[in-house]
GROMACS .gro file of C-alpha atoms in nm:
model
  469
    1MET     CA    1   3.733  -2.792  -0.022
    2SER     CA    2   3.929  -3.055  -0.212
    3ASN     CA    3   3.642  -3.302  -0.254
    4GLN     CA    4   3.420  -3.047  -0.432
    5ASN     CA    5   3.329  -3.127  -0.792
    6ILE     CA    6   3.404  -2.805  -0.982
    7GLY     CA    7   3.327  -2.738  -1.347
    8SER     CA    8   3.346  -2.436  -1.577
    9ILE     CA    9   3.091  -2.276  -1.808
   10GLN     CA   10   3.151  -2.347  -2.176
   11SER     CA   11   2.849  -2.168  -2.328
   12ILE     CA   12   2.537  -1.977  -2.225
   13ARG     CA   13   2.233  -1.969  -2.453
   14GLY     CA   14   1.943  -1.813  -2.265
   15SER     CA   15   1.850  -2.056  -1.990
   16VAL     CA   16   2.062  -2.342  -2.132
   17ILE     CA   17   2.415  -2.358  -1.997
   18GLU     CA   18   2.682  -2.607  -2.102
   19VAL     CA   19   2.929  -2.692  -1.825
   20VAL     CA   20   3.255  -2.889  -1.856
   21PHE     CA   21   3.356  -3.118  -1.567
   22LYS     CA   22   3.708  -3.259  -1.602
   23ASN     CA   23   3.705  -3.498  -1.301
   24GLU     CA   24   3.353  -3.634  -1.246
   25LEU     CA   25   3.028  -3.589  -1.439
   26PRO     CA   26   2.732  -3.489  -1.220
   27GLY     CA   27   2.416  -3.701  -1.233
   28ILE     CA   28   2.100  -3.606  -1.420
   29ASN     CA   29   1.878  -3.371  -1.207
   30ASN     CA   30   2.177  -3.273  -0.988
   31MET     CA   31   2.171  -2.914  -0.866
   32LEU     CA   32   2.457  -2.693  -0.986
   33LEU     CA   33   2.547  -2.355  -0.837
   34ALA     CA   34   2.717  -2.059  -1.009
   35GLY     CA   35   2.768  -1.686  -0.955
   36LYS     CA   36   2.966  -1.488  -0.697
   37LYS     CA   37   2.734  -1.584  -0.412
   38GLN     CA   38   2.627  -1.915  -0.568
   39GLU     CA   39   2.290  -1.752  -0.625
   40ILE     CA   40   2.237  -1.895  -0.975
   41ILE     CA   41   2.080  -2.242  -0.955
   42MET     CA   42   2.084  -2.489  -1.242
   43GLU     CA   43   1.970  -2.846  -1.291
   44VAL     CA   44   2.151  -3.103  -1.507
   45ASN     CA   45   1.921  -3.196  -1.795
   46ALA     CA   46   2.132  -3.392  -2.046
   47TYR     CA   47   2.483  -3.515  -2.132
   48VAL     CA   48   2.663  -3.370  -2.434
   49ASN     CA   49   2.981  -3.587  -2.418
   50ASP     CA   50   3.209  -3.752  -2.159
   51PHE     CA   51   3.299  -3.417  -1.998
   52THR     CA   52   3.007  -3.181  -2.074
   53VAL     CA   53   2.654  -3.150  -1.940
   54LYS     CA   54   2.363  -2.932  -2.048
   55ALA     CA   55   2.195  -2.762  -1.754
   56ILE     CA   56   1.873  -2.560  -1.737
   57ALA     CA   57   1.892  -2.244  -1.527
   58LEU     CA   58   1.611  -2.220  -1.273
   59THR     CA   59   1.700  -1.861  -1.183
   60PHE     CA   60   1.795  -1.562  -1.399
   61THR     CA   61   2.141  -1.599  -1.552
   62SER     CA   62   2.254  -1.235  -1.553
   63GLY     CA   63   2.602  -1.191  -1.411
   64ILE     CA   64   2.768  -1.514  -1.526
   65ALA     CA   65   3.008  -1.556  -1.817
   66ARG     CA   66   3.206  -1.823  -2.001
   67GLY     CA   67   3.481  -1.971  -1.789
   68ASP     CA   68   3.299  -1.907  -1.457
   69ARG     CA   69   3.321  -2.191  -1.209
   70VAL     CA   70   3.023  -2.412  -1.132
   71ILE     CA   71   2.983  -2.627  -0.820
   72ASP     CA   72   2.809  -2.966  -0.836
   73THR     CA   73   2.609  -3.015  -0.514
   74ARG     CA   74   2.606  -3.393  -0.581
   75GLY     CA   75   2.233  -3.404  -0.515
   76PRO     CA   76   1.897  -3.285  -0.647
   77ILE     CA   77   1.705  -2.972  -0.544
   78CYS     CA   78   1.549  -3.022  -0.199
   79VAL     CA   79   1.257  -2.843  -0.031
   80PRO     CA   80   1.148  -2.823   0.336
   81VAL     CA   81   0.880  -3.074   0.440
   82GLY     CA   82   0.661  -3.142   0.743
   83LYS     CA   83   0.425  -2.927   0.949
   84VAL     CA   84   0.680  -2.646   0.942
   85ILE     CA   85   0.559  -2.553   0.588
   86LEU     CA   86   0.204  -2.477   0.703
   87GLU     CA   87   0.094  -2.112   0.719
   88LYS     CA   88   0.381  -2.013   0.488
   89MET     CA   89   0.440  -1.920   0.126
   90PHE     CA   90   0.740  -2.053  -0.071
   91ASP     CA   91   0.917  -2.038  -0.403
   92MET     CA   92   1.024  -2.363  -0.569
   93PHE     CA   93   1.358  -2.377  -0.380
   94GLY     CA   94   1.186  -2.370  -0.041
   95ASN     CA   95   1.271  -2.003   0.024
   96ARG     CA   96   0.997  -1.810   0.204
   97LEU     CA   97   0.820  -1.540   0.003
   98ASP     CA   98   0.603  -1.401   0.283
   99SER     CA   99   0.877  -1.328   0.539
  100ASP     CA  100   1.252  -1.329   0.600
  101GLU     CA  101   1.214  -1.541   0.913
  102PRO     CA  102   1.415  -1.866   0.902
  103LEU     CA  103   1.222  -2.194   0.923
  104GLY     CA  104   1.428  -2.317   1.218
  105GLU     CA  105   1.722  -2.551   1.261
  106LYS     CA  106   1.571  -2.898   1.266
  107VAL     CA  107   1.387  -2.872   0.936
  108VAL     CA  108   1.380  -3.184   0.715
  109TYR     CA  109   1.461  -3.132   0.345
  110GLU     CA  110   1.368  -3.384   0.076
  111SER     CA  111   1.438  -3.419  -0.297
  112ILE     CA  112   1.179  -3.287  -0.541
  113HIS     CA  113   1.242  -3.591  -0.764
  114LYS     CA  114   1.074  -3.902  -0.628
  115LYS     CA  115   0.934  -4.220  -0.771
  116PRO     CA  116   0.556  -4.276  -0.756
  117VAL     CA  117   0.421  -4.507  -0.484
  118PRO     CA  118   0.431  -4.869  -0.615
  119PHE     CA  119   0.092  -5.024  -0.698
  120SER     CA  120   0.126  -5.273  -0.411
  121LYS     CA  121   0.125  -4.982  -0.158
  122ARG     CA  122  -0.164  -4.788  -0.316
  123VAL     CA  123  -0.515  -4.788  -0.177
  124THR     CA  124  -0.828  -4.705  -0.372
  125SER     CA  125  -1.154  -4.606  -0.208
  126ASP     CA  126  -1.504  -4.524  -0.324
  127GLU     CA  127  -1.528  -4.233  -0.084
  128ILE     CA  128  -1.666  -3.909  -0.224
  129PHE     CA  129  -1.477  -3.587  -0.156
  130LEU     CA  130  -1.763  -3.350  -0.069
  131THR     CA  131  -1.695  -2.989  -0.165
  132GLY     CA  132  -2.014  -2.813  -0.050
  133ILE     CA  133  -2.064  -2.690  -0.409
  134LYS     CA  134  -2.407  -2.811  -0.526
  135VAL     CA  135  -2.345  -2.876  -0.895
  136ILE     CA  136  -2.013  -3.058  -0.835
  137ASP     CA  137  -2.133  -3.284  -0.550
  138LEU     CA  138  -2.451  -3.371  -0.739
  139LEU     CA  139  -2.349  -3.420  -1.103
  140MET     CA  140  -1.973  -3.480  -1.102
  141PRO     CA  141  -1.874  -3.598  -0.751
  142LEU     CA  142  -1.500  -3.590  -0.685
  143ALA     CA  143  -1.322  -3.902  -0.561
  144LYS     CA  144  -1.114  -3.881  -0.243
  145GLY     CA  145  -0.749  -3.957  -0.322
  146GLU     CA  146  -0.794  -3.910  -0.697
  147LYS     CA  147  -0.740  -3.632  -0.950
  148ALA     CA  148  -1.001  -3.393  -1.087
  149GLY     CA  149  -0.954  -3.128  -1.354
  150LEU     CA  150  -1.122  -2.789  -1.399
  151PHE     CA  151  -1.117  -2.722  -1.773
  152GLY     CA  152  -1.189  -2.383  -1.925
  153GLY     CA  153  -1.060  -2.096  -2.134
  154ALA     CA  154  -0.949  -1.761  -1.997
  155GLY     CA  155  -1.174  -1.580  -1.748
  156VAL     CA  156  -1.445  -1.843  -1.687
  157GLY     CA  157  -1.375  -1.888  -1.316
  158LYS     CA  158  -1.114  -2.165  -1.267
  159THR     CA  159  -0.915  -1.974  -1.003
  160VAL     CA  160  -1.230  -1.859  -0.817
  161LEU     CA  161  -1.347  -2.222  -0.799
  162ILE     CA  162  -1.006  -2.332  -0.667
  163THR     CA  163  -0.999  -2.065  -0.393
  164GLU     CA  164  -1.353  -2.165  -0.292
  165LEU     CA  165  -1.240  -2.528  -0.264
  166ILE     CA  166  -0.951  -2.430  -0.033
  167ASN     CA  167  -1.198  -2.241   0.186
  168ASN     CA  168  -1.458  -2.522   0.192
  169THR     CA  169  -1.201  -2.795   0.265
  170ALA     CA  170  -1.065  -2.605   0.563
  171GLN     CA  171  -1.418  -2.549   0.695
  172LYS     CA  172  -1.542  -2.906   0.644
  173THR     CA  173  -1.236  -3.118   0.719
  174LYS     CA  174  -0.925  -3.076   0.927
  175GLY     CA  175  -0.698  -3.189   0.644
  176TYR     CA  176  -0.415  -2.983   0.497
  177SER     CA  177  -0.423  -2.791   0.169
  178ILE     CA  178  -0.122  -2.722  -0.051
  179PHE     CA  179  -0.170  -2.472  -0.330
  180CYS     CA  180   0.079  -2.484  -0.617
  181GLY     CA  181   0.081  -2.186  -0.855
  182ILE     CA  182   0.251  -2.268  -1.185
  183GLY     CA  183   0.310  -1.964  -1.405
  184GLU     CA  184   0.067  -1.753  -1.203
  185ARG     CA  185   0.049  -1.377  -1.237
  186SER     CA  186   0.200  -1.209  -0.931
  187ARG     CA  187  -0.130  -1.024  -0.881
  188GLU     CA  188  -0.317  -1.357  -0.851
  189ALA     CA  189  -0.062  -1.496  -0.606
  190GLU     CA  190  -0.078  -1.186  -0.386
  191GLU     CA  191  -0.461  -1.185  -0.389
  192LEU     CA  192  -0.477  -1.556  -0.305
  193TYR     CA  193  -0.231  -1.513  -0.017
  194ARG     CA  194  -0.444  -1.231   0.127
  195GLU     CA  195  -0.772  -1.420   0.082
  196VAL     CA  196  -0.642  -1.740   0.241
  197ARG     CA  197  -0.496  -1.548   0.535
  198GLU     CA  198  -0.810  -1.338   0.595
  199SER     CA  199  -1.049  -1.636   0.573
  200GLY     CA  200  -0.865  -1.804   0.861
  201VAL     CA  201  -0.776  -2.122   0.669
  202PHE     CA  202  -0.406  -2.041   0.632
  203LYS     CA  203  -0.302  -2.235   0.946
  204ASN     CA  204  -0.380  -2.560   0.762
  205ALA     CA  205  -0.250  -2.450   0.422
  206SER     CA  206   0.076  -2.387   0.243
  207LEU     CA  207   0.135  -2.196  -0.082
  208ILE     CA  208   0.416  -2.254  -0.333
  209PHE     CA  209   0.462  -2.044  -0.646
  210ALA     CA  210   0.670  -2.009  -0.960
  211GLN     CA  211   0.557  -1.684  -1.118
  212MET     CA  212   0.491  -1.612  -1.483
  213ASN     CA  213   0.804  -1.394  -1.506
  214GLU     CA  214   1.037  -1.668  -1.378
  215PRO     CA  215   1.249  -1.882  -1.613
  216PRO     CA  216   1.077  -2.188  -1.766
  217GLY     CA  217   1.295  -2.424  -1.559
  218ALA     CA  218   1.142  -2.296  -1.233
  219ARG     CA  219   0.786  -2.320  -1.366
  220PHE     CA  220   0.861  -2.671  -1.488
  221ARG     CA  221   0.982  -2.794  -1.148
  222VAL     CA  222   0.753  -2.619  -0.898
  223GLY     CA  223   0.488  -2.892  -0.934
  224HIS     CA  224   0.743  -3.156  -0.827
  225ALA     CA  225   0.839  -2.943  -0.526
  226ALA     CA  226   0.472  -2.915  -0.417
  227LEU     CA  227   0.427  -3.292  -0.454
  228THR     CA  228   0.727  -3.362  -0.231
  229MET     CA  229   0.568  -3.146   0.041
  230ALA     CA  230   0.231  -3.321  -0.001
  231GLU     CA  231   0.383  -3.674  -0.001
  232TYR     CA  232   0.564  -3.613   0.328
  233LEU     CA  233   0.245  -3.491   0.501
  234ARG     CA  234   0.064  -3.799   0.366
  235ASP     CA  235   0.330  -4.059   0.450
  236VAL     CA  236   0.485  -3.925   0.772
  237GLU     CA  237   0.214  -3.704   0.926
  238LYS     CA  238  -0.053  -3.953   0.801
  239LYS     CA  239  -0.290  -3.679   0.687
  240ASP     CA  240  -0.537  -3.633   0.401
  241ILE     CA  241  -0.405  -3.364   0.170
  242LEU     CA  242  -0.585  -3.146  -0.083
  243LEU     CA  243  -0.336  -3.048  -0.354
  244LEU     CA  244  -0.456  -2.766  -0.577
  245ILE     CA  245  -0.262  -2.691  -0.893
  246ASP     CA  246  -0.325  -2.378  -1.097
  247ASN     CA  247  -0.244  -2.424  -1.384
  248ILE     CA  248  -0.140  -2.757  -1.542
  249PHE     CA  249  -0.131  -2.595  -1.887
  250ARG     CA  250   0.148  -2.364  -1.765
  251PHE     CA  251   0.346  -2.673  -1.657
  252ILE     CA  252   0.308  -2.820  -2.007
  253GLN     CA  253   0.397  -2.482  -2.158
  254ALA     CA  254   0.712  -2.457  -1.944
  255GLY     CA  255   0.806  -2.811  -2.058
  256ALA     CA  256   0.765  -2.700  -2.421
  257GLU     CA  257   0.993  -2.399  -2.357
  258VAL     CA  258   1.259  -2.617  -2.191
  259SER     CA  259   1.233  -2.870  -2.475
  260GLY     CA  260   1.276  -2.594  -2.734
  261LEU     CA  261   1.576  -2.450  -2.549
  262MET     CA  262   1.735  -2.797  -2.544
  263GLY     CA  263   1.700  -2.809  -2.924
  264LYS     CA  264   1.441  -3.086  -2.945
  265MET     CA  265   1.212  -3.095  -3.249
  266PRO     CA  266   0.854  -3.001  -3.151
  267SER     CA  267   0.569  -3.240  -3.227
  268ARG     CA  268   0.198  -3.167  -3.286
  269VAL     CA  269   0.088  -2.801  -3.257
  270GLY     CA  270   0.434  -2.703  -3.132
  271TYR     CA  271   0.431  -2.908  -2.810
  272GLN     CA  272   0.732  -3.101  -2.684
  273PRO     CA  273   0.775  -3.465  -2.803
  274THR     CA  274   0.802  -3.574  -2.436
  275LEU     CA  275   0.468  -3.417  -2.326
  276GLU     CA  276   0.304  -3.744  -2.215
  277THR     CA  277   0.611  -3.860  -2.019
  278GLU     CA  278   0.657  -3.529  -1.837
  279LEU     CA  279   0.290  -3.506  -1.744
  280SER     CA  280   0.286  -3.870  -1.623
  281GLU     CA  281   0.596  -3.812  -1.404
  282LEU     CA  282   0.400  -3.543  -1.221
  283GLU     CA  283   0.049  -3.694  -1.220
  284GLU     CA  284   0.144  -4.050  -1.121
  285ARG     CA  285   0.288  -3.929  -0.790
  286ILE     CA  286  -0.061  -3.820  -0.682
  287SER     CA  287  -0.209  -4.126  -0.510
  288SER     CA  288  -0.344  -4.265  -0.182
  289THR     CA  289  -0.181  -4.508   0.060
  290ALA     CA  290  -0.297  -4.679   0.379
  291ASN     CA  291  -0.154  -4.380   0.575
  292GLY     CA  292  -0.332  -4.098   0.399
  293SER     CA  293  -0.448  -3.957   0.068
  294ILE     CA  294  -0.364  -3.680  -0.176
  295THR     CA  295  -0.672  -3.549  -0.353
  296SER     CA  296  -0.572  -3.322  -0.638
  297ILE     CA  297  -0.783  -3.060  -0.810
  298GLN     CA  298  -0.614  -2.906  -1.109
  299ALA     CA  299  -0.708  -2.609  -1.322
  300VAL     CA  300  -0.642  -2.672  -1.691
  301TYR     CA  301  -0.641  -2.371  -1.922
  302VAL     CA  302  -0.782  -2.471  -2.261
  303PRO     CA  303  -0.619  -2.262  -2.536
  304ALA     CA  304  -0.884  -2.081  -2.745
  305ASP     CA  305  -1.154  -2.304  -2.583
  306ASP     CA  306  -1.030  -2.590  -2.807
  307PHE     CA  307  -1.075  -2.917  -2.615
  308THR     CA  308  -0.889  -3.112  -2.887
  309ASP     CA  309  -0.565  -2.928  -2.803
  310PRO     CA  310  -0.294  -3.183  -2.700
  311SER     CA  311  -0.248  -3.014  -2.359
  312ALA     CA  312  -0.616  -3.083  -2.274
  313THR     CA  313  -0.644  -3.431  -2.430
  314HIS     CA  314  -0.329  -3.560  -2.256
  315THR     CA  315  -0.451  -3.429  -1.919
  316PHE     CA  316  -0.796  -3.597  -1.953
  317HIS     CA  317  -0.639  -3.948  -1.930
  318HIS     CA  318  -0.510  -3.891  -1.576
  319LEU     CA  319  -0.834  -3.767  -1.420
  320SER     CA  320  -1.123  -3.941  -1.250
  321ALA     CA  321  -1.348  -3.634  -1.284
  322SER     CA  322  -1.355  -3.353  -1.541
  323VAL     CA  323  -1.533  -3.029  -1.451
  324VAL     CA  324  -1.582  -2.831  -1.772
  325LEU     CA  325  -1.641  -2.456  -1.740
  326SER     CA  326  -1.848  -2.293  -2.012
  327ARG     CA  327  -1.808  -1.939  -2.143
  328LYS     CA  328  -2.173  -1.938  -2.253
  329ARG     CA  329  -2.297  -2.009  -1.900
  330ALA     CA  330  -2.062  -1.744  -1.759
  331SER     CA  331  -2.209  -1.490  -2.005
  332GLU     CA  332  -2.560  -1.583  -1.881
  333GLY     CA  333  -2.452  -1.517  -1.521
  334LEU     CA  334  -2.491  -1.883  -1.416
  335TYR     CA  335  -2.204  -1.915  -1.166
  336PRO     CA  336  -2.022  -2.144  -1.108
  337ALA     CA  337  -2.017  -2.161  -1.490
  338ILE     CA  338  -1.995  -2.541  -1.496
  339ASP     CA  339  -2.143  -2.722  -1.797
  340PRO     CA  340  -2.338  -3.012  -1.639
  341LEU     CA  341  -2.364  -3.205  -1.967
  342GLU     CA  342  -1.996  -3.186  -2.068
  343SER     CA  343  -1.857  -3.259  -1.719
  344THR     CA  344  -1.807  -3.622  -1.615
  345SER     CA  345  -1.708  -3.829  -1.314
  346LYS     CA  346  -1.646  -4.200  -1.274
  347MET     CA  347  -1.795  -4.170  -0.924
  348LEU     CA  348  -2.145  -4.107  -1.060
  349ASN     CA  349  -2.228  -4.474  -1.033
  350LYS     CA  350  -2.531  -4.624  -0.856
  351ALA     CA  351  -2.308  -4.862  -0.657
  352ILE     CA  352  -2.100  -4.568  -0.522
  353VAL     CA  353  -2.339  -4.275  -0.476
  354GLY     CA  354  -2.655  -4.475  -0.402
  355ALA     CA  355  -2.986  -4.517  -0.588
  356ARG     CA  356  -3.143  -4.183  -0.486
  357HIS     CA  357  -2.845  -3.966  -0.582
  358TYR     CA  358  -2.800  -4.153  -0.912
  359ARG     CA  359  -3.172  -4.124  -0.998
  360VAL     CA  360  -3.183  -3.749  -0.930
  361ALA     CA  361  -2.857  -3.684  -1.122
  362MET     CA  362  -2.979  -3.877  -1.427
  363ALA     CA  363  -3.318  -3.700  -1.421
  364ILE     CA  364  -3.141  -3.361  -1.411
  365ARG     CA  365  -2.911  -3.454  -1.698
  366LYS     CA  366  -3.205  -3.574  -1.907
  367THR     CA  367  -3.406  -3.257  -1.834
  368LEU     CA  368  -3.113  -3.027  -1.916
  369ALA     CA  369  -3.025  -3.221  -2.234
  370THR     CA  370  -3.387  -3.199  -2.360
  371TYR     CA  371  -3.400  -2.830  -2.268
  372LYS     CA  372  -3.078  -2.770  -2.466
  373GLU     CA  373  -3.235  -2.932  -2.776
  374LEU     CA  374  -3.557  -2.733  -2.738
  375LYS     CA  375  -3.364  -2.403  -2.715
  376GLU     CA  376  -3.314  -2.405  -3.093
  377ILE     CA  377  -3.688  -2.447  -3.158
  378ILE     CA  378  -3.766  -2.168  -2.908
  379ALA     CA  379  -3.514  -1.939  -3.082
  380MET     CA  380  -3.681  -1.995  -3.420
  381LEU     CA  381  -4.051  -2.038  -3.344
  382GLY     CA  382  -4.102  -1.920  -2.985
  383ILE     CA  383  -4.203  -2.115  -2.675
  384GLU     CA  384  -4.575  -2.108  -2.771
  385GLU     CA  385  -4.513  -2.365  -3.047
  386LEU     CA  386  -4.399  -2.634  -2.798
  387SER     CA  387  -4.628  -2.902  -2.664
  388PRO     CA  388  -4.741  -2.857  -2.299
  389GLU     CA  389  -4.509  -3.143  -2.197
  390ASP     CA  390  -4.205  -2.985  -2.366
  391ARG     CA  391  -4.296  -2.649  -2.217
  392ASN     CA  392  -4.285  -2.804  -1.869
  393VAL     CA  393  -3.940  -2.950  -1.946
  394VAL     CA  394  -3.819  -2.599  -2.040
  395PHE     CA  395  -3.961  -2.448  -1.718
  396ARG     CA  396  -3.806  -2.728  -1.512
  397GLY     CA  397  -3.469  -2.695  -1.692
  398ARG     CA  398  -3.458  -2.317  -1.637
  399ARG     CA  399  -3.537  -2.358  -1.265
  400LEU     CA  400  -3.276  -2.633  -1.225
  401GLU     CA  401  -3.011  -2.418  -1.396
  402ARG     CA  402  -3.081  -2.136  -1.153
  403PHE     CA  403  -3.096  -2.360  -0.846
  404LEU     CA  404  -2.753  -2.506  -0.936
  405THR     CA  405  -2.595  -2.159  -0.913
  406GLN     CA  406  -2.439  -2.079  -0.578
  407PRO     CA  407  -2.295  -1.773  -0.401
  408PHE     CA  408  -1.928  -1.826  -0.306
  409PHE     CA  409  -1.741  -1.713   0.005
  410THR     CA  410  -1.453  -1.591  -0.212
  411THR     CA  411  -1.679  -1.360  -0.416
  412GLU     CA  412  -1.877  -1.208  -0.124
  413GLN     CA  413  -1.697  -0.873  -0.153
  414PHE     CA  414  -1.797  -0.841  -0.522
  415THR     CA  415  -2.153  -0.974  -0.516
  416GLY     CA  416  -2.265  -0.869  -0.170
  417ILE     CA  417  -2.431  -1.212  -0.132
  418LYS     CA  418  -2.323  -1.427   0.161
  419GLY     CA  419  -2.135  -1.746   0.061
  420GLN     CA  420  -2.309  -2.082   0.106
  421LEU     CA  421  -2.181  -2.431   0.185
  422VAL     CA  422  -2.455  -2.677   0.089
  423ASP     CA  423  -2.496  -3.029   0.219
  424LEU     CA  424  -2.548  -3.300  -0.046
  425GLY     CA  425  -2.878  -3.409   0.116
  426ASP     CA  426  -3.017  -3.055   0.088
  427THR     CA  427  -2.911  -3.035  -0.278
  428LEU     CA  428  -3.087  -3.365  -0.356
  429SER     CA  429  -3.407  -3.257  -0.177
  430GLY     CA  430  -3.412  -2.925  -0.362
  431CYS     CA  431  -3.361  -3.085  -0.705
  432GLU     CA  432  -3.627  -3.351  -0.633
  433ALA     CA  433  -3.876  -3.076  -0.544
  434ILE     CA  434  -3.804  -2.889  -0.871
  435LEU     CA  435  -3.831  -3.211  -1.076
  436ASN     CA  436  -4.168  -3.280  -0.907
  437ASP     CA  437  -4.287  -2.933  -1.019
  438ASP     CA  438  -4.327  -2.811  -0.658
  439TYR     CA  439  -4.166  -2.476  -0.755
  440MET     CA  440  -4.345  -2.423  -1.088
  441ASP     CA  441  -4.537  -2.116  -0.960
  442TYR     CA  442  -4.221  -1.957  -0.816
  443ASP     CA  443  -4.035  -1.692  -1.010
  444GLU     CA  444  -3.706  -1.812  -1.165
  445SER     CA  445  -3.519  -1.537  -0.979
  446ASP     CA  446  -3.634  -1.689  -0.646
  447LEU     CA  447  -3.414  -1.993  -0.715
  448TYR     CA  448  -3.111  -1.795  -0.841
  449MET     CA  449  -2.798  -1.767  -0.622
  450ILE     CA  450  -2.935  -1.945  -0.315
  451GLY     CA  451  -2.802  -2.230  -0.101
  452THR     CA  452  -3.080  -2.465   0.013
  453ILE     CA  453  -3.426  -2.468  -0.147
  454ASP     CA  454  -3.586  -2.315   0.168
  455GLN     CA  455  -3.415  -1.986   0.082
  456ALA     CA  456  -3.640  -1.960  -0.227
  457ASP     CA  457  -3.937  -1.904   0.008
  458GLU     CA  458  -3.753  -1.618   0.181
  459LYS     CA  459  -3.668  -1.457  -0.154
  460ARG     CA  460  -4.029  -1.495  -0.266
  461ARG     CA  461  -4.160  -1.331   0.051
  462GLU     CA  462  -3.917  -1.040   0.011
  463ARG     CA  463  -4.013  -1.000  -0.355
  464THR     CA  464  -4.389  -0.990  -0.282
  465LYS     CA  465  -4.328  -0.742   0.003
  466ASN     CA  466  -4.128  -0.513  -0.229
  467ASP     CA  467  -4.392  -0.544  -0.503
  468ALA     CA  468  -4.663  -0.449  -0.253
  469ASN     CA  469  -4.468  -0.139  -0.152
   0.00000   0.00000   0.00000
């Protein structure tokens, strides 16, 4: 075709490819194709001079050489959007990973690069996004149409919490879920796909992945592809969307790799100088309009459990709720291993949640904070040295900690305990009863890994029956 814009490769350095275009320079973020079957996809990242562009390869570059021709598609990367994406699994180019079946002929494709919704079109609400997870709904309620982060080091349960949220959303609401895996291990992706399909929630969900073994360019752009899919369902289908991202740290890491490949000087702790800009480009697209909302829950890996790391501190600014996972609580078997004192939410406000909820939440925080201080005295001198009042605080704190654990649907096969979805009213009633010392003569184990407080009576009956035998 005569009107094609053809260039040729000047140099290849890993994932960075310099391409010379004699006639017309392609625009930034344009998709370029190379290889015998045009299977190698690149994205224009920067201009070198009047004829040369630097492109980042989003696929593996084996098989191309200097002088090979490159085709400018004259447009950005596009992904399929609409209800057609539901019950399917994609890579970042919109190719299906779960089947070779075509999507159909009348599929709409949209660019992965879009501007955020202007402020005049945004809608804010004080509606709480109920998850059915006791400790989250009670102490750090999530806001509908806002962003929440799950912070934690390796192996404290971020992915388990995210899969539980997909399951609970599908059970409670008829909204759609989009799961975006950035730099996931292929094992995790395969397990998630199986879990979502078996739990029967896949018909209202879509999965999109860029694996850990893929080039940094693909991991850097998969989040934008997922957002394009979510925005279309919000704006055109007028639905409420739950967008789950696992893991934002891998997005930042991919950005640092791309930045290093482009020859930019790293800033603090080796991160890219454009970290804040890149994160904002992604995060600011997550918003609510009059048509629908995108509620985003994002896992954030914290390197070496260091919350002062730039990747964690830059992510904090964008969130309305921060759920902090604690390795210490995980080691004590208190799952979900959420630290109730470190986690925060702007929704925990008397005007939003109501006087009763606020009163109970504050009483729990106070009890747990006092218990935490008294732990040091107990470790040194023993519990006998405490005053009767302080001793009661310790007993209350220990019972609250155990009541705020919860069996998950996604871990049923490992624990053998049936998963529980708990209503906020039941959580409040249970916590009020513990704060009023109604369960002081119950064993701590009676309150561990249950849903509603009534189940403590059943456990107690079973325990006494077994003891009698």
